[in-house]
Coordinates of C-alpha atoms in Angstrom, one line a residue:
M1 CA 26.5 -57.7 -8.3
S2 CA 26.3 -55.8 -11.9
I3 CA 28.3 -53.0 -11.2
G4 CA 28.4 -49.9 -14.0
T5 CA 27.8 -51.5 -17.4
P6 CA 25.1 -52.7 -19.4
T7 CA 26.0 -56.6 -19.1
G8 CA 27.7 -56.9 -16.5
A9 CA 31.0 -56.8 -16.9
F10 CA 32.6 -55.9 -13.3
P11 CA 34.6 -53.6 -13.3
A12 CA 33.3 -51.5 -15.4
T13 CA 36.6 -48.9 -15.4
R14 CA 39.5 -50.9 -15.4
M15 CA 41.9 -48.0 -14.2
R16 CA 44.9 -50.6 -15.1
R17 CA 44.2 -50.4 -19.2
N18 CA 46.2 -46.7 -19.8
R19 CA 49.3 -49.3 -17.6
R20 CA 49.7 -51.8 -20.2
D21 CA 51.2 -50.4 -22.3
A22 CA 54.9 -48.3 -22.3
W23 CA 53.2 -45.9 -25.1
T24 CA 49.8 -45.7 -23.3
R25 CA 51.6 -45.1 -19.8
R26 CA 53.6 -41.9 -21.6
L27 CA 50.8 -41.1 -23.0
N28 CA 48.8 -41.0 -20.1
A29 CA 52.2 -39.3 -18.0
E30 CA 50.5 -36.2 -15.8
N31 CA 54.3 -34.9 -15.6
T32 CA 57.4 -35.0 -17.1
L33 CA 61.1 -34.5 -16.6
T34 CA 63.5 -33.1 -19.0
V35 CA 67.1 -32.0 -19.5
D36 CA 65.7 -29.2 -19.2
D37 CA 64.0 -28.8 -15.8
L38 CA 67.8 -29.3 -14.0
I39 CA 70.4 -26.3 -12.8
W40 CA 73.5 -28.6 -11.9
P41 CA 75.4 -26.9 -8.4
I42 CA 79.1 -26.7 -8.9
F43 CA 81.9 -26.8 -6.0
I44 CA 85.6 -25.0 -6.6
R45 CA 88.5 -23.9 -4.7
E46 CA 91.4 -22.2 -5.6
G47 CA 94.4 -24.4 -6.3
S48 CA 95.9 -26.0 -9.6
G49 CA 95.9 -29.5 -11.9
Q50 CA 93.1 -30.9 -8.8
T51 CA 89.6 -32.0 -8.1
T52 CA 88.6 -33.2 -5.5
D53 CA 86.2 -36.4 -3.7
V54 CA 83.4 -34.4 -1.1
A55 CA 84.0 -37.8 0.6
S56 CA 80.1 -37.8 1.9
M57 CA 79.1 -37.3 -1.4
P58 CA 79.8 -39.9 -3.6
G59 CA 80.9 -39.1 -7.0
V60 CA 80.5 -35.2 -6.5
V61 CA 84.2 -33.3 -6.7
R62 CA 85.7 -29.5 -6.1
V63 CA 87.3 -28.0 -9.8
T64 CA 90.0 -26.0 -10.1
L65 CA 89.4 -23.0 -12.0
D66 CA 91.8 -24.4 -14.6
R67 CA 89.9 -27.9 -14.6
L68 CA 86.7 -25.6 -14.7
A69 CA 85.6 -25.8 -18.8
G70 CA 86.5 -28.9 -18.4
H71 CA 83.9 -29.6 -16.0
V72 CA 81.3 -27.2 -16.6
E73 CA 81.1 -29.1 -21.0
Q74 CA 79.1 -32.4 -19.6
A75 CA 76.2 -30.4 -18.3
A76 CA 76.4 -28.2 -21.5
S77 CA 77.2 -30.5 -24.0
L78 CA 73.9 -32.7 -22.8
G79 CA 71.5 -29.0 -23.0
I80 CA 71.5 -28.8 -19.1
P81 CA 70.4 -24.9 -18.9
A82 CA 72.1 -23.3 -16.4
V83 CA 75.5 -23.9 -13.7
A84 CA 75.4 -23.1 -9.3
L85 CA 78.7 -22.3 -8.3
F86 CA 79.6 -22.6 -4.6
P87 CA 83.2 -21.4 -3.8
M88 CA 85.3 -24.2 -1.0
T89 CA 87.5 -20.3 -0.1
P90 CA 91.1 -21.0 1.6
P91 CA 90.4 -20.6 5.6
E92 CA 92.8 -17.5 5.1
L93 CA 90.4 -15.5 3.4
K94 CA 88.1 -16.1 5.5
D95 CA 87.3 -13.5 8.4
A96 CA 84.9 -12.9 10.7
E97 CA 83.4 -10.0 8.7
G98 CA 83.2 -12.7 5.1
T99 CA 84.7 -9.9 3.5
E100 CA 86.8 -12.0 0.8
A101 CA 82.6 -12.4 -0.6
L102 CA 83.4 -8.6 -1.5
N103 CA 86.6 -9.0 -3.3
P104 CA 85.8 -8.7 -7.5
E105 CA 88.8 -11.3 -7.7
N106 CA 87.6 -13.9 -5.1
L107 CA 86.6 -17.1 -6.8
M108 CA 83.2 -17.2 -7.5
C109 CA 83.7 -14.2 -9.8
R110 CA 86.7 -15.3 -11.2
A111 CA 84.8 -19.2 -11.9
A112 CA 81.7 -16.7 -13.0
R113 CA 83.9 -14.6 -15.9
L114 CA 85.8 -17.9 -17.1
L115 CA 82.5 -19.5 -17.4
K116 CA 80.8 -16.9 -19.5
R117 CA 83.8 -16.9 -22.0
E118 CA 83.8 -19.9 -23.0
F119 CA 80.0 -21.4 -22.5
P120 CA 77.8 -18.1 -23.4
E121 CA 74.8 -19.6 -23.2
L122 CA 75.0 -21.7 -20.3
G123 CA 73.0 -19.6 -17.3
L124 CA 75.0 -19.0 -13.4
V125 CA 73.5 -19.1 -11.2
G126 CA 75.7 -17.7 -8.2
D127 CA 75.4 -18.3 -4.4
V128 CA 74.6 -14.8 -2.0
A129 CA 75.2 -15.8 1.5
L130 CA 78.6 -15.3 4.1
D131 CA 78.3 -18.5 5.3
P132 CA 82.1 -19.7 2.7
Y133 CA 83.7 -16.3 4.0
T134 CA 83.3 -15.7 7.4
D135 CA 85.3 -17.5 9.7
H136 CA 82.5 -18.2 11.8
G137 CA 80.2 -20.4 8.9
H138 CA 77.3 -17.7 9.4
D139 CA 75.5 -16.2 6.6
G140 CA 75.6 -13.2 8.3
V141 CA 78.2 -10.9 10.6
I142 CA 78.5 -11.4 13.9
R143 CA 77.5 -9.0 16.8
E144 CA 77.0 -8.6 20.5
T145 CA 74.1 -7.9 22.2
P146 CA 72.7 -8.3 26.0
T147 CA 71.8 -11.6 25.5
G148 CA 74.8 -12.6 22.7
E149 CA 76.0 -13.4 19.9
Y150 CA 73.5 -13.6 17.1
V151 CA 73.2 -12.7 13.3
H152 CA 72.7 -9.3 12.6
N153 CA 70.1 -8.2 10.3
D154 CA 70.4 -5.3 8.4
E155 CA 74.6 -5.0 7.7
S156 CA 74.2 -8.0 6.7
V157 CA 72.3 -7.0 4.2
A158 CA 75.0 -4.3 3.7
V159 CA 77.3 -6.3 2.8
L160 CA 75.4 -8.8 0.6
V161 CA 74.3 -6.4 -1.5
T162 CA 77.0 -5.6 -2.7
Q163 CA 78.9 -9.3 -3.0
A164 CA 75.7 -9.7 -5.4
V165 CA 76.6 -6.5 -6.8
N166 CA 80.2 -7.3 -7.6
Q167 CA 78.8 -11.2 -9.3
A168 CA 76.8 -9.8 -10.8
E169 CA 79.3 -8.0 -13.0
A170 CA 80.9 -10.8 -12.8
G171 CA 79.0 -12.5 -15.6
I172 CA 76.0 -14.3 -13.4
D173 CA 73.4 -14.1 -14.9
V174 CA 70.9 -15.3 -11.3
I175 CA 71.8 -13.9 -8.3
A176 CA 70.1 -16.8 -6.0
P177 CA 70.1 -14.8 -1.9
S178 CA 70.7 -17.9 0.5
D179 CA 70.9 -16.1 3.5
M180 CA 67.3 -15.8 4.8
M181 CA 68.0 -11.9 5.9
D182 CA 64.8 -10.3 5.4
G183 CA 64.5 -7.5 3.7
R184 CA 67.7 -8.5 1.3
I185 CA 65.7 -8.9 -1.8
G186 CA 64.8 -5.4 -2.4
T187 CA 67.9 -4.3 -1.3
I188 CA 69.7 -6.2 -4.0
R189 CA 67.1 -5.4 -6.9
A190 CA 67.0 -1.6 -6.3
A191 CA 71.6 -2.7 -6.7
L192 CA 71.1 -3.8 -9.8
D193 CA 69.3 -1.5 -11.1
K194 CA 71.2 1.1 -9.9
A195 CA 73.8 0.0 -10.7
G196 CA 72.9 -1.4 -14.2
L197 CA 71.9 -4.8 -14.2
I198 CA 68.5 -4.3 -14.6
D199 CA 68.8 -8.2 -16.7
T200 CA 70.6 -9.5 -13.4
R201 CA 67.9 -12.5 -11.9
I202 CA 67.0 -12.6 -8.9
M203 CA 66.8 -16.4 -7.5
S204 CA 65.1 -16.0 -4.3
Y205 CA 65.6 -18.9 -1.6
A206 CA 62.2 -17.2 0.4
A207 CA 61.0 -21.3 1.6
K208 CA 64.9 -22.0 3.3
Y209 CA 64.4 -23.8 6.8
A210 CA 66.6 -25.0 9.1
S211 CA 67.4 -28.6 7.9
A212 CA 69.7 -31.4 9.3
F213 CA 70.3 -31.6 5.0
Y214 CA 72.4 -30.0 4.5
G215 CA 75.8 -31.5 6.3
P216 CA 77.7 -33.0 3.2
F217 CA 76.8 -29.7 1.4
R218 CA 79.3 -27.7 4.6
D219 CA 81.5 -30.6 4.4
A220 CA 82.1 -29.3 0.6
V221 CA 81.9 -25.2 0.9
G222 CA 84.7 -25.9 4.3
S223 CA 81.9 -24.6 6.5
G224 CA 80.4 -27.6 8.3
K225 CA 83.8 -27.7 11.1
A226 CA 83.0 -23.7 11.9
L227 CA 79.9 -23.3 12.2
R228 CA 78.9 -22.0 14.9
G229 CA 75.3 -23.1 16.5
D230 CA 73.0 -23.0 14.6
K231 CA 71.5 -21.2 12.3
K232 CA 67.5 -21.4 13.7
T233 CA 67.4 -17.2 13.7
Y234 CA 67.4 -16.7 10.5
Q235 CA 66.6 -20.6 8.5
M236 CA 62.7 -21.4 8.8
D237 CA 61.3 -23.9 11.5
P238 CA 61.2 -27.0 10.2
A239 CA 57.1 -27.5 12.0
N240 CA 55.8 -24.1 9.2
T241 CA 54.1 -24.0 5.9
D242 CA 52.1 -21.1 6.2
E243 CA 55.2 -18.9 7.7
A244 CA 56.6 -20.5 4.3
L245 CA 54.3 -19.0 2.2
R246 CA 54.5 -15.2 4.1
E247 CA 58.3 -15.7 2.8
V248 CA 57.4 -16.4 -0.8
A249 CA 54.9 -12.9 -0.6
L250 CA 57.4 -10.6 0.2
D251 CA 60.3 -11.5 -1.4
L252 CA 58.0 -11.6 -5.2
A253 CA 57.0 -7.8 -3.5
E254 CA 60.7 -7.0 -3.2
G255 CA 61.4 -8.3 -6.8
A256 CA 62.3 -12.0 -7.3
D257 CA 61.6 -13.2 -10.0
M258 CA 62.5 -16.5 -9.1
V259 CA 61.6 -18.4 -5.8
M260 CA 63.4 -22.0 -4.5
V261 CA 61.8 -25.0 -1.3
K262 CA 65.2 -25.8 0.3
P263 CA 65.7 -28.7 1.1
G264 CA 63.3 -30.3 -0.9
M265 CA 61.7 -34.0 -0.9
P266 CA 60.6 -33.1 2.9
Y267 CA 59.1 -30.3 1.6
L268 CA 57.4 -31.2 -1.1
D269 CA 54.3 -30.2 0.0
I270 CA 56.4 -26.3 0.5
V271 CA 56.5 -26.3 -2.9
R272 CA 52.8 -27.6 -3.5
R273 CA 51.6 -24.8 -1.9
V274 CA 53.9 -22.7 -3.2
K275 CA 52.7 -23.2 -6.2
D276 CA 49.1 -23.2 -5.9
R277 CA 49.1 -19.8 -3.7
F278 CA 51.4 -18.0 -6.6
G279 CA 51.7 -19.4 -9.8
V280 CA 54.9 -17.7 -10.2
P281 CA 58.5 -19.7 -11.7
T282 CA 59.2 -21.9 -8.4
F283 CA 62.6 -24.2 -8.2
A284 CA 63.1 -26.7 -5.6
Y285 CA 66.6 -27.7 -3.9
Q286 CA 66.9 -31.5 -3.8
V287 CA 70.2 -31.1 -1.3
S288 CA 73.2 -31.9 -0.8
G289 CA 72.3 -34.3 2.6
E290 CA 69.4 -35.9 -0.1
Y291 CA 71.6 -36.6 -2.9
A292 CA 74.2 -38.4 0.2
M293 CA 71.4 -40.7 1.4
I294 CA 70.3 -42.1 -2.1
M295 CA 74.3 -42.7 -3.1
A296 CA 74.5 -44.8 0.3
A297 CA 71.4 -46.7 -0.5
V298 CA 72.8 -47.3 -3.8
R299 CA 76.7 -48.1 -2.1
N300 CA 75.3 -50.4 0.1
G301 CA 72.8 -52.3 -2.9
W302 CA 69.3 -51.1 -1.4
L303 CA 68.3 -49.1 -4.1
E304 CA 68.4 -49.0 -7.5
H305 CA 70.2 -45.8 -8.9
E306 CA 68.7 -45.3 -11.9
R307 CA 65.1 -45.8 -11.1
A308 CA 65.9 -43.8 -7.4
M309 CA 67.6 -41.3 -8.8
M310 CA 65.1 -40.9 -11.5
E311 CA 62.3 -41.4 -8.9
S312 CA 63.3 -38.6 -6.6
L313 CA 63.7 -35.8 -9.5
L314 CA 60.1 -36.3 -10.7
G315 CA 58.9 -35.6 -7.7
F316 CA 59.9 -32.7 -7.7
K317 CA 57.9 -31.8 -11.1
R318 CA 55.0 -33.5 -10.0
A319 CA 54.6 -31.3 -6.9
G320 CA 54.6 -28.3 -9.0
A321 CA 59.0 -27.3 -9.1
N322 CA 59.3 -25.9 -12.7
G323 CA 63.1 -27.4 -12.0
V324 CA 65.8 -28.4 -10.0
L325 CA 69.2 -28.2 -8.4
T326 CA 70.6 -31.3 -8.4
Y327 CA 74.2 -33.3 -7.9
F328 CA 72.5 -36.3 -10.0
A329 CA 71.9 -33.2 -12.9
V330 CA 75.0 -34.0 -15.3
E331 CA 73.8 -38.6 -14.8
A332 CA 70.1 -38.3 -15.0
A333 CA 70.3 -36.0 -18.3
R334 CA 72.5 -38.4 -20.0
L335 CA 69.4 -40.9 -18.9
L336 CA 67.2 -38.5 -20.1
R337 CA 69.7 -38.0 -23.9
S338 CA 69.3 -41.9 -23.7
R339 CA 65.9 -42.3 -24.4

């Protein structure tokens, strides 16, 4: 049977032609992953002379400030644009109100000042939420209601605003509120502007889901065992997608410069919908549980490390992400630089 050509050749269209050689695959690639797409999350801790492993995240460590510059040097030398800082606050500094977040000499602020001195061209992303600082593990403050304990939105925002200004004054370039309180983006933006910090950017965790994939992260910052209950009253229901678009629209209207979807791989549909609808800088967080799953499979010999890592990261780009927060950042950057 003749299909598509005068000579009757079969088939007329051969999709495999453009897959035949490496050079033509490169020419026809619709998406590419580069070092410029990576943000490296880093865990910091008090003390000195220590680098401790995060047991549930093979290859990931917590570093003390005296070792932080050496740790970050590998990212800076590879050209990774930014790092994101997450503190492990000592238990004795935690309380119900998360007051250590407001201390201008807290771990985050000291780390920011150190890194800005050592690497002035490196972007610093600062997590704004209270879970590393509260003894109950929630992202805001808890108040009693007639139906029981509840994370109070407006009182939490008041604390988060001060935390954000505190970090920005210490040198954080991008404030990244991960708390999911209503109205916090507009309030933080107004406070930053009032403080003269008009160039400090806001990367909103606009669509952050109440996910099972955060467990290893909570171990890394020491909030997992402290957490009372769950975060379903303020983080999003994994069943919802339209709600994510409403969240993003609100945060953009309040002054967010960039938005984030978290977790990443289970929510690539959200990344695509956000990018298609708004066309703004959109980021995804390949969270601790995603990293841990890949590494567990690699260590069991079930996946090839480099291929699985790079394929997972390219998936974010294909979905429309401008960049990815990933614990693979340094390893992926080395591989990209070697090609």
